[in-house]
Amino acid sequence: MSSGSIAERGNETLPLIDLESFNDDEDELESGLVSPRELTKINFRSLIGHTDEVNSCAFSSDWSKVVTGGDDMLVKLWDTKTGKVLFTMDKHKGAIKCVCFSSDGALFASASYDHTIKVMSTATGEQIFSLEGHTHSVETCCFSPDSQYLCSGSWDTSAVAWNLKTGTPTFVLQGHKNVVQSCAFSFDSSTVASASWDCSVRVWHSHSGELLHVLEGHTGWVQVLSLA
């Protein structure tokens, strides 16, 4: 944490250990008896506005905005500098399970228990697409780094790659035997992976829908994944 930061919660301040100031003496590190030489304070802000559990949040790539979604069926876009709500989206009819931004910050998306994904304009709050096709709760969603596709995963055991130019499915990625809990694109947008409660990860070619790999080895639900 930087030493020049300011803690904020109403009129409160929060002293925290400055990790950068720890004594890095090898003996102390090995024994676990490290001590901070000074304290610092951190920036934080409480964003208050949801009326039920907040299930997901995501920052825009420039850190200027954060999007949140909760059991109150609302999606809120916040200004991180002021802590104020820029707008609230109330178009879902079920709890929000996941929210995410496109890499350029121009779009954000929300996945819901109502079986849909909403794609919104960050600048205007306008709904660009309502992506419909899943037959059960949508648990996860993510944009491809090139912002051309969005992948969603659902309790219906499928993952869907959506074309963001048309708002239509490019491919329905089938093969999992249980809930698809997480999905992620590779940095070049060429592949997408899906993680499932069936203890497996499947890797697909994002342009053709071809199944490339089935990764097995977990003995429990695979709930999150990330691609380098």
Coordinates of N, CA and C in Angstrom, one line a residue:
M1 N 0.8 -1.2 0.0 CA 0.0 0.0 0.0 C 0.9 1.2 0.0
S2 N 0.4 2.3 -0.7 CA 1.2 3.5 -0.7 C 1.1 4.3 0.6
S3 N 2.2 4.9 1.0 CA 2.2 5.6 2.3 C 1.4 6.9 2.2
G4 N 1.1 7.4 1.1 CA 0.4 8.7 1.0 C -1.1 8.5 0.9
S5 N -1.7 7.3 1.1 CA -3.1 7.1 0.9 C -3.9 7.6 2.1
I6 N -5.2 7.7 1.9 CA -6.1 8.2 2.9 C -7.2 7.3 3.2
A7 N -7.5 6.9 4.4 CA -8.6 6.0 4.7 C -9.8 6.9 4.9
E8 N -11.0 6.3 4.4 CA -12.2 7.1 4.4 C -13.4 6.2 4.7
R9 N -14.1 6.5 5.7 CA -15.4 5.9 6.0 C -16.2 6.8 6.8
G10 N -16.9 7.7 6.2 CA -17.5 8.8 6.9 C -16.3 9.7 7.4
N11 N -16.2 9.8 8.7 CA -15.1 10.6 9.3 C -14.0 9.7 9.9
E12 N -14.1 8.4 9.7 CA -13.2 7.5 10.3 C -11.9 7.3 9.4
T13 N -10.9 6.9 10.1 CA -9.6 6.5 9.4 C -9.3 5.1 9.9
L14 N -8.6 4.4 9.0 CA -8.3 3.0 9.3 C -6.8 2.8 9.1
P15 N -6.1 2.6 10.3 CA -4.6 2.3 10.2 C -4.4 0.9 9.8
L16 N -3.5 0.7 8.8 CA -3.2 -0.7 8.4 C -1.7 -0.8 8.3
I17 N -1.2 -2.0 8.3 CA 0.2 -2.3 8.2 C 0.7 -2.0 6.8
D18 N 1.7 -1.3 6.6 CA 2.3 -1.1 5.3 C 3.2 -2.2 5.0
L19 N 2.7 -3.1 4.1 CA 3.5 -4.4 3.8 C 4.9 -4.1 3.2
E20 N 5.0 -2.9 2.5 CA 6.3 -2.6 1.9 C 7.3 -2.2 3.0
S21 N 6.9 -1.9 4.2 CA 7.8 -1.5 5.2 C 8.2 -2.6 6.1
F22 N 7.8 -3.9 5.9 CA 8.2 -5.0 6.7 C 9.7 -5.1 6.7
N23 N 10.3 -5.5 7.8 CA 11.7 -5.8 8.0 C 11.9 -7.1 7.2
D24 N 12.8 -7.1 6.2 CA 13.0 -8.3 5.4 C 14.2 -9.1 5.8
D25 N 14.6 -9.0 7.1 CA 15.7 -9.8 7.6 C 15.4 -11.3 7.4
E26 N 16.3 -12.0 6.8 CA 16.0 -13.4 6.5 C 15.7 -14.2 7.8
D27 N 16.4 -14.0 8.9 CA 16.1 -14.8 10.1 C 14.7 -14.5 10.6
E28 N 14.3 -13.2 10.5 CA 13.0 -12.9 11.0 C 11.9 -13.4 10.0
L29 N 12.2 -13.4 8.8 CA 11.3 -13.9 7.8 C 11.1 -15.4 8.0
E30 N 12.2 -16.1 8.2 CA 12.1 -17.6 8.4 C 11.3 -17.9 9.7
S31 N 11.5 -17.1 10.7 CA 10.9 -17.4 12.0 C 9.5 -16.9 12.1
G32 N 9.1 -16.1 11.1 CA 7.8 -15.5 11.1 C 7.7 -14.3 12.1
L33 N 8.8 -13.8 12.6 CA 8.8 -12.7 13.6 C 9.1 -11.4 12.9
V34 N 8.4 -11.1 11.8 CA 8.6 -9.9 11.1 C 7.7 -8.8 11.7
S35 N 8.2 -7.6 11.7 CA 7.5 -6.5 12.3 C 7.4 -5.3 11.4
P36 N 6.3 -4.6 11.3 CA 6.3 -3.4 10.5 C 7.0 -2.3 11.1
R37 N 7.7 -1.5 10.3 CA 8.4 -0.3 10.8 C 7.5 0.9 11.0
E38 N 6.4 0.9 10.2 CA 5.5 2.0 10.3 C 4.1 1.6 9.9
L39 N 3.2 2.4 10.1 CA 1.8 2.2 9.7 C 1.4 3.1 8.6
T40 N 0.5 2.7 7.8 CA 0.0 3.6 6.8 C -1.5 3.5 6.8
K41 N -2.1 4.2 5.9 CA -3.6 4.2 5.7 C -3.9 3.9 4.3
I42 N -5.1 3.4 4.1 CA -5.5 3.0 2.7 C -6.8 3.7 2.3
N43 N -7.0 3.9 1.0 CA -8.2 4.4 0.5 C -9.3 3.3 0.5
F44 N -10.4 3.6 1.0 CA -11.5 2.7 0.8 C -12.8 3.5 0.9
R45 N -13.9 2.9 0.3 CA -15.1 3.6 0.3 C -16.3 2.6 0.3
S46 N -17.3 2.9 1.1 CA -18.4 2.0 1.2 C -19.4 2.4 0.2
L47 N -19.8 1.5 -0.7 CA -20.8 1.8 -1.7 C -22.2 1.2 -1.2
I48 N -23.1 2.1 -0.8 CA -24.3 1.7 -0.2 C -25.5 2.0 -1.1
G49 N -26.3 1.0 -1.4 CA -27.4 1.2 -2.3 C -28.2 -0.1 -2.6
H50 N -27.6 -1.2 -2.6 CA -28.3 -2.5 -2.7 C -29.1 -2.8 -1.5
T51 N -30.2 -3.5 -1.7 CA -31.1 -3.8 -0.5 C -31.0 -5.3 -0.2
D52 N -30.1 -6.1 -0.8 CA -30.0 -7.5 -0.6 C -28.5 -7.9 -0.9
E53 N -28.2 -9.1 -0.7 CA -26.8 -9.6 -0.9 C -26.3 -9.2 -2.3
V54 N -25.0 -8.7 -2.3 CA -24.3 -8.3 -3.5 C -23.5 -9.6 -3.9
N55 N -23.8 -10.1 -5.0 CA -23.1 -11.4 -5.4 C -21.9 -11.2 -6.3
S56 N -21.8 -10.1 -6.9 CA -20.7 -9.9 -7.9 C -20.3 -8.5 -8.1
C57 N -19.1 -8.2 -8.3 CA -18.6 -6.8 -8.7 C -17.4 -6.9 -9.6
A58 N -17.2 -5.8 -10.4 CA -16.1 -5.8 -11.3 C -15.7 -4.4 -11.5
F59 N -14.4 -4.1 -11.7 CA -13.9 -2.8 -12.0 C -13.7 -2.7 -13.5
S60 N -13.9 -1.4 -14.0 CA -13.5 -1.1 -15.4 C -12.0 -1.1 -15.5
S61 N -11.5 -1.3 -16.7 CA -10.0 -1.4 -16.9 C -9.3 -0.2 -16.4
D62 N -9.9 1.0 -16.4 CA -9.2 2.2 -16.0 C -9.5 2.5 -14.5
W63 N -10.2 1.6 -13.8 CA -10.6 1.7 -12.4 C -11.5 2.9 -12.1
S64 N -12.1 3.5 -13.1 CA -12.9 4.7 -12.8 C -14.3 4.3 -12.5
K65 N -14.7 3.1 -12.7 CA -16.1 2.6 -12.5 C -16.1 1.2 -11.9
V66 N -17.1 0.9 -11.2 CA -17.3 -0.4 -10.7 C -18.8 -0.8 -10.9
V67 N -19.0 -2.0 -11.3 CA -20.4 -2.5 -11.5 C -20.7 -3.6 -10.5
T68 N -21.9 -3.6 -9.9 CA -22.3 -4.5 -8.9 C -23.6 -5.1 -9.2
G69 N -23.9 -6.3 -8.8 CA -25.2 -7.0 -9.0 C -25.5 -7.8 -7.8
G70 N -26.8 -7.9 -7.4 CA -27.2 -8.6 -6.2 C -28.5 -9.3 -6.3
D71 N -28.9 -9.9 -5.1 CA -30.1 -10.6 -5.0 C -31.3 -9.7 -5.1
D72 N -31.1 -8.4 -5.0 CA -32.2 -7.4 -5.2 C -32.6 -7.3 -6.7
M73 N -32.0 -8.0 -7.6 CA -32.3 -8.0 -9.0 C -31.8 -6.7 -9.7
L74 N -30.9 -6.0 -9.0 CA -30.5 -4.7 -9.5 C -29.0 -4.8 -9.9
V75 N -28.6 -4.1 -11.0 CA -27.3 -3.8 -11.4 C -27.0 -2.3 -11.2
K76 N -25.9 -2.0 -10.5 CA -25.6 -0.6 -10.3 C -24.2 -0.3 -10.9
L77 N -24.1 0.8 -11.5 CA -22.8 1.3 -12.0 C -22.4 2.5 -11.2
W78 N -21.2 2.4 -10.6 CA -20.7 3.4 -9.6 C -19.5 4.2 -10.1
D79 N -19.4 5.4 -9.7 CA -18.2 6.2 -10.0 C -17.2 6.0 -8.8
T80 N -16.0 5.4 -9.0 CA -15.2 5.1 -7.9 C -14.6 6.3 -7.2
K81 N -14.5 7.4 -7.9 CA -13.9 8.6 -7.2 C -14.9 9.3 -6.3
T82 N -16.2 9.3 -6.7 CA -17.2 10.0 -5.8 C -18.0 9.0 -5.0
G83 N -18.0 7.7 -5.4 CA -18.8 6.7 -4.7 C -20.3 6.8 -5.0
K84 N -20.6 7.6 -6.0 CA -22.0 7.8 -6.4 C -22.5 6.8 -7.5
V85 N -23.8 6.5 -7.4 CA -24.3 5.6 -8.5 C -24.5 6.4 -9.7
L86 N -24.0 5.9 -10.8 CA -24.2 6.6 -12.1 C -25.5 6.3 -12.7
F87 N -25.9 5.0 -12.6 CA -27.3 4.6 -12.9 C -27.5 3.2 -12.4
T88 N -28.8 2.8 -12.3 CA -29.2 1.5 -11.8 C -30.0 0.9 -12.9
M89 N -29.7 -0.4 -13.2 CA -30.4 -1.2 -14.2 C -31.4 -2.2 -13.5
D90 N -32.6 -2.1 -13.8 CA -33.6 -3.0 -13.1 C -34.4 -3.9 -14.1
K91 N -33.7 -4.3 -15.2 CA -34.4 -5.1 -16.2 C -34.4 -6.6 -16.0
H92 N -33.7 -7.0 -15.0 CA -33.7 -8.5 -14.7 C -34.9 -8.8 -13.8
K93 N -35.3 -10.1 -13.9 CA -36.4 -10.6 -13.1 C -36.0 -11.6 -12.1
G94 N -34.7 -11.7 -11.9 CA -34.1 -12.6 -10.9 C -32.8 -12.1 -10.4
A95 N -32.3 -12.8 -9.4 CA -31.0 -12.4 -8.7 C -29.9 -12.3 -9.8
I96 N -29.0 -11.3 -9.6 CA -27.8 -11.2 -10.4 C -26.7 -12.1 -9.9
K97 N -26.2 -13.0 -10.7 CA -25.2 -13.9 -10.3 C -23.7 -13.5 -10.7
C98 N -23.6 -12.7 -11.8 CA -22.3 -12.3 -12.2 C -22.3 -11.0 -13.0
V99 N -21.3 -10.1 -12.8 CA -21.2 -8.9 -13.7 C -19.8 -8.8 -14.2
C100 N -19.6 -8.2 -15.3 CA -18.3 -8.0 -15.9 C -18.2 -6.9 -16.9
F101 N -17.0 -6.3 -17.1 CA -16.8 -5.3 -18.1 C -16.1 -5.9 -19.3
S102 N -16.3 -5.2 -20.5 CA -15.5 -5.5 -21.6 C -14.1 -4.9 -21.4
S103 N -13.1 -5.4 -22.1 CA -11.7 -4.9 -21.8 C -11.5 -3.4 -22.1
D104 N -12.3 -2.9 -23.0 CA -12.2 -1.4 -23.3 C -13.1 -0.6 -22.4
G105 N -13.9 -1.2 -21.6 CA -14.8 -0.5 -20.6 C -16.0 0.0 -21.3
A106 N -16.2 -0.2 -22.6 CA -17.4 0.4 -23.2 C -18.7 -0.3 -22.9
L107 N -18.6 -1.6 -22.5 CA -19.8 -2.4 -22.2 C -19.6 -3.1 -20.9
F108 N -20.7 -3.4 -20.3 CA -20.7 -4.3 -19.1 C -21.9 -5.2 -19.3
A109 N -21.8 -6.4 -18.6 CA -22.8 -7.4 -18.8 C -23.2 -7.9 -17.4
S110 N -24.4 -8.4 -17.3 CA -24.9 -9.0 -16.1 C -25.6 -10.4 -16.4
A111 N -25.3 -11.4 -15.6 CA -25.9 -12.7 -15.8 C -26.8 -12.9 -14.6
S112 N -28.0 -13.5 -14.9 CA -29.0 -13.6 -13.9 C -29.7 -14.9 -13.7
Y113 N -30.3 -15.1 -12.6 CA -31.2 -16.3 -12.3 C -32.3 -16.3 -13.3
D114 N -32.7 -15.2 -13.9 CA -33.8 -15.2 -14.8 C -33.5 -15.8 -16.2
H115 N -32.3 -16.4 -16.3 CA -31.9 -17.2 -17.5 C -31.3 -16.2 -18.6
T116 N -31.2 -14.9 -18.3 CA -30.7 -14.0 -19.4 C -29.4 -13.3 -19.0
I117 N -28.8 -12.8 -20.0 CA -27.6 -11.9 -19.8 C -28.0 -10.5 -20.5
K118 N -27.8 -9.5 -19.7 CA -28.0 -8.1 -20.3 C -26.6 -7.5 -20.6
V119 N -26.5 -6.9 -21.8 CA -25.3 -6.2 -22.2 C -25.7 -4.7 -22.3
M120 N -24.9 -3.9 -21.6 CA -25.3 -2.5 -21.4 C -24.1 -1.6 -21.9
S121 N -24.5 -0.4 -22.3 CA -23.5 0.6 -22.6 C -23.0 1.3 -21.3
T122 N -21.7 1.4 -21.1 CA -21.2 2.0 -19.9 C -21.4 3.5 -19.9
A123 N -21.4 4.1 -21.1 CA -21.5 5.6 -21.3 C -22.9 6.0 -21.0
T124 N -23.9 5.3 -21.5 CA -25.3 5.8 -21.4 C -26.2 5.0 -20.5
G125 N -25.8 3.7 -20.2 CA -26.7 2.9 -19.4 C -27.8 2.2 -20.3
E126 N -27.7 2.4 -21.6 CA -28.6 1.8 -22.5 C -28.4 0.3 -22.7
Q127 N -29.5 -0.5 -22.7 CA -29.4 -1.9 -23.0 C -29.1 -2.1 -24.4
I128 N -28.0 -2.8 -24.7 CA -27.6 -3.1 -26.1 C -28.2 -4.4 -26.5
F129 N -28.1 -5.4 -25.7 CA -28.7 -6.7 -26.0 C -29.3 -7.4 -24.7
S130 N -30.3 -8.1 -24.9 CA -30.7 -9.1 -23.9 C -30.5 -10.5 -24.5
L131 N -29.5 -11.2 -24.0 CA -29.1 -12.5 -24.6 C -30.0 -13.6 -23.9
E132 N -30.8 -14.2 -24.7 CA -31.7 -15.2 -24.2 C -31.5 -16.5 -25.0
G133 N -31.5 -17.6 -24.2 CA -31.2 -18.9 -24.8 C -31.0 -20.0 -23.7
H134 N -30.4 -19.6 -22.6 CA -30.3 -20.5 -21.5 C -31.6 -20.9 -20.9
T135 N -31.7 -22.1 -20.4 CA -33.0 -22.6 -19.8 C -32.9 -22.7 -18.3
H136 N -31.9 -22.1 -17.7 CA -31.8 -22.1 -16.2 C -30.9 -20.9 -15.8
S137 N -30.7 -20.8 -14.5 CA -29.9 -19.7 -14.0 C -28.6 -19.5 -14.7
V138 N -28.2 -18.3 -15.1 CA -26.9 -18.1 -15.7 C -25.9 -17.6 -14.6
E139 N -24.9 -18.5 -14.4 CA -24.0 -18.3 -13.2 C -22.8 -17.4 -13.5
T140 N -22.4 -17.3 -14.8 CA -21.2 -16.6 -15.1 C -21.2 -16.0 -16.5
C141 N -20.4 -15.0 -16.7 CA -20.3 -14.4 -18.0 C -19.0 -13.6 -18.1
C142 N -18.4 -13.6 -19.3 CA -17.1 -12.9 -19.5 C -17.0 -12.4 -20.9
F143 N -16.4 -11.3 -21.1 CA -16.1 -10.8 -22.5 C -14.8 -11.3 -23.0
S144 N -14.7 -11.5 -24.3 CA -13.4 -11.8 -24.9 C -12.6 -10.6 -24.9
P145 N -11.2 -10.7 -24.8 CA -10.4 -9.5 -24.8 C -10.6 -8.6 -26.0
D146 N -11.0 -9.1 -27.1 CA -11.2 -8.3 -28.3 C -12.6 -7.7 -28.3
S147 N -13.4 -8.0 -27.3 CA -14.8 -7.5 -27.1 C -15.7 -7.9 -28.2
Q148 N -15.4 -8.9 -29.0 CA -16.2 -9.4 -30.0 C -17.2 -10.5 -29.6
Y149 N -16.9 -11.1 -28.5 CA -17.7 -12.2 -28.0 C -18.0 -12.1 -26.5
L150 N -19.0 -12.8 -26.0 CA -19.3 -12.9 -24.6 C -19.6 -14.4 -24.4
C151 N -19.0 -15.0 -23.3 CA -19.3 -16.4 -23.0 C -20.1 -16.4 -21.7
S152 N -21.1 -17.3 -21.6 CA -21.9 -17.4 -20.4 C -22.0 -18.9 -20.1
G153 N -22.2 -19.2 -18.8 CA -22.3 -20.5 -18.3 C -23.5 -20.6 -17.4
S154 N -24.2 -21.8 -17.4 CA -25.5 -21.9 -16.8 C -25.7 -23.2 -16.0
W155 N -26.7 -23.2 -15.2 CA -27.2 -24.4 -14.5 C -27.7 -25.4 -15.5
D156 N -28.0 -24.9 -16.8 CA -28.5 -25.9 -17.8 C -27.4 -26.7 -18.3
T157 N -26.2 -26.6 -17.8 CA -24.9 -27.4 -18.1 C -24.3 -26.9 -19.4
S158 N -24.8 -25.9 -20.0 CA -24.1 -25.4 -21.3 C -23.4 -24.1 -21.1
A159 N -22.4 -23.9 -21.9 CA -21.8 -22.6 -22.1 C -22.2 -22.1 -23.5
V160 N -22.4 -20.8 -23.6 CA -22.8 -20.2 -24.9 C -21.8 -19.1 -25.2
A161 N -21.3 -19.1 -26.4 CA -20.5 -18.0 -27.0 C -21.4 -17.1 -27.8
W162 N -21.5 -15.9 -27.4 CA -22.4 -14.9 -28.1 C -21.6 -14.0 -29.0
N163 N -22.2 -13.7 -30.1 CA -21.6 -12.7 -31.0 C -22.1 -11.3 -30.6
L164 N -21.2 -10.4 -30.2 CA -21.7 -9.1 -29.7 C -22.0 -8.1 -30.8
K165 N -21.8 -8.5 -32.1 CA -22.2 -7.6 -33.2 C -23.7 -7.8 -33.5
T166 N -24.2 -9.1 -33.2 CA -25.6 -9.4 -33.6 C -26.4 -9.8 -32.3
G167 N -25.8 -10.1 -31.2 CA -26.5 -10.5 -30.0 C -27.1 -11.9 -30.1
T168 N -26.5 -12.7 -31.0 CA -27.0 -14.1 -31.2 C -25.9 -15.1 -30.8
P169 N -26.3 -16.3 -30.5 CA -25.3 -17.3 -30.2 C -24.4 -17.7 -31.4
T170 N -23.1 -17.7 -31.2 CA -22.2 -18.2 -32.2 C -22.1 -19.7 -32.1
F171 N -22.0 -20.2 -30.8 CA -21.9 -21.6 -30.6 C -22.5 -21.9 -29.2
V172 N -23.2 -23.0 -29.1 CA -23.6 -23.5 -27.8 C -22.6 -24.6 -27.5
L173 N -21.9 -24.5 -26.4 CA -20.8 -25.4 -26.0 C -21.3 -26.4 -25.1
Q174 N -21.6 -27.6 -25.6 CA -22.2 -28.6 -24.8 C -21.2 -29.8 -24.5
G175 N -21.4 -30.4 -23.4 CA -20.6 -31.6 -23.0 C -20.5 -31.7 -21.5
H176 N -20.6 -30.6 -20.8 CA -20.6 -30.7 -19.3 C -21.8 -31.5 -18.8
K177 N -21.6 -32.1 -17.7 CA -22.7 -32.9 -17.1 C -23.3 -32.3 -15.8
N178 N -22.9 -31.0 -15.6 CA -23.4 -30.3 -14.4 C -23.3 -28.8 -14.6
V179 N -23.6 -28.1 -13.7 CA -23.6 -26.6 -13.8 C -22.2 -26.1 -14.3
V180 N -22.3 -25.1 -15.2 CA -21.1 -24.4 -15.6 C -21.0 -23.2 -14.8
Q181 N -19.9 -23.1 -13.9 CA -19.8 -22.1 -12.9 C -18.9 -21.0 -13.3
S182 N -18.0 -21.2 -14.2 CA -17.0 -20.2 -14.6 C -16.6 -20.3 -16.0
C183 N -16.2 -19.2 -16.7 CA -15.7 -19.3 -18.0 C -14.7 -18.2 -18.2
A184 N -13.8 -18.4 -19.1 CA -12.7 -17.4 -19.4 C -12.1 -17.5 -20.7
F185 N -11.8 -16.4 -21.4 CA -11.1 -16.4 -22.7 C -9.6 -16.3 -22.5
S186 N -8.9 -16.8 -23.5 CA -7.4 -16.6 -23.6 C -7.2 -15.2 -24.0
F187 N -5.9 -14.7 -23.7 CA -5.6 -13.3 -24.0 C -5.8 -12.9 -25.4
D188 N -5.7 -13.8 -26.4 CA -5.8 -13.5 -27.8 C -7.2 -13.8 -28.3
S189 N -8.1 -14.2 -27.4 CA -9.5 -14.4 -27.7 C -9.8 -15.7 -28.6
S190 N -8.7 -16.5 -28.8 CA -8.9 -17.6 -29.7 C -9.5 -18.8 -29.0
T191 N -9.4 -18.9 -27.7 CA -10.0 -20.0 -27.0 C -10.7 -19.6 -25.8
V192 N -11.7 -20.4 -25.4 CA -12.5 -20.1 -24.2 C -12.6 -21.4 -23.4
A193 N -12.5 -21.3 -22.1 CA -12.6 -22.4 -21.2 C -13.8 -22.3 -20.3
S194 N -14.4 -23.5 -20.0 CA -15.5 -23.5 -19.1 C -15.2 -24.5 -17.9
A195 N -15.6 -24.1 -16.7 CA -15.4 -24.9 -15.5 C -16.7 -25.3 -15.0
S196 N -16.8 -26.6 -14.5 CA -18.1 -27.1 -14.1 C -18.1 -27.8 -12.8
W197 N -19.3 -28.0 -12.3 CA -19.5 -28.8 -11.1 C -19.3 -30.3 -11.4
D198 N -19.1 -30.7 -12.7 CA -18.8 -32.0 -13.0 C -17.3 -32.4 -12.8
C199 N -16.6 -31.5 -12.2 CA -15.2 -31.7 -11.8 C -14.2 -31.5 -13.0
S200 N -14.7 -31.0 -14.1 CA -13.9 -30.9 -15.3 C -13.8 -29.4 -15.8
V201 N -12.8 -29.2 -16.7 CA -12.7 -28.0 -17.4 C -12.6 -28.3 -18.9
R202 N -13.4 -27.6 -19.7 CA -13.3 -27.9 -21.2 C -12.8 -26.6 -21.9
V203 N -11.9 -26.9 -22.8 CA -11.3 -25.8 -23.6 C -11.8 -25.9 -25.0
W204 N -12.3 -24.7 -25.5 CA -12.9 -24.7 -26.8 C -12.2 -23.7 -27.7
H205 N -12.3 -23.9 -29.0 CA -11.9 -22.9 -30.0 C -13.0 -21.9 -30.1
S206 N -12.8 -20.7 -29.8 CA -13.9 -19.7 -29.7 C -14.5 -19.3 -31.0
H207 N -13.8 -19.6 -32.1 CA -14.3 -19.2 -33.5 C -15.0 -20.3 -34.2
S208 N -14.7 -21.5 -33.8 CA -15.3 -22.7 -34.5 C -16.2 -23.5 -33.5
G209 N -16.0 -23.3 -32.2 CA -16.7 -24.1 -31.2 C -16.2 -25.5 -31.0
E210 N -15.0 -25.8 -31.7 CA -14.4 -27.1 -31.6 C -13.9 -27.4 -30.1
L211 N -14.2 -28.5 -29.6 CA -13.7 -28.9 -28.3 C -12.2 -29.3 -28.4
L212 N -11.3 -28.6 -27.8 CA -9.9 -28.8 -27.9 C -9.3 -29.8 -26.8
H213 N -9.8 -29.6 -25.6 CA -9.3 -30.3 -24.4 C -10.4 -30.5 -23.4
V214 N -10.3 -31.7 -22.7 CA -11.1 -31.9 -21.5 C -10.1 -32.1 -20.4
L215 N -10.1 -31.2 -19.4 CA -9.1 -31.3 -18.3 C -9.8 -31.9 -17.1
E216 N -9.3 -33.0 -16.7 CA -9.9 -33.7 -15.6 C -8.9 -34.0 -14.5
G217 N -9.3 -34.0 -13.3 CA -8.3 -34.2 -12.2 C -8.8 -33.7 -10.9
H218 N -9.7 -32.7 -10.9 CA -10.3 -32.2 -9.7 C -11.3 -33.3 -9.2
T219 N -11.5 -33.4 -7.9 CA -12.4 -34.3 -7.3 C -13.6 -33.6 -6.7
G220 N -13.7 -32.3 -6.9 CA -14.9 -31.6 -6.5 C -15.2 -30.5 -7.5
W221 N -16.2 -29.7 -7.3 CA -16.7 -28.7 -8.2 C -15.5 -27.8 -8.6
V222 N -15.5 -27.5 -9.9 CA -14.5 -26.5 -10.3 C -15.3 -25.2 -10.5
Q223 N -15.0 -24.2 -9.6 CA -15.9 -23.0 -9.5 C -15.3 -21.8 -10.1
V224 N -14.0 -21.8 -10.4 CA -13.4 -20.6 -11.0 C -12.2 -21.0 -11.8
L225 N -11.9 -20.3 -12.9 CA -10.7 -20.5 -13.7 C -10.3 -19.2 -14.3
S226 N -9.0 -19.3 -14.8 CA -8.4 -18.1 -15.5 C -7.5 -18.6 -16.5
L227 N -7.4 -18.0 -17.7 CA -6.4 -18.4 -18.7 C -5.3 -17.3 -18.8
A228 N -4.1 -17.7 -19.0 CA -3.0 -16.8 -19.2 C -3.0 -16.3 -20.6

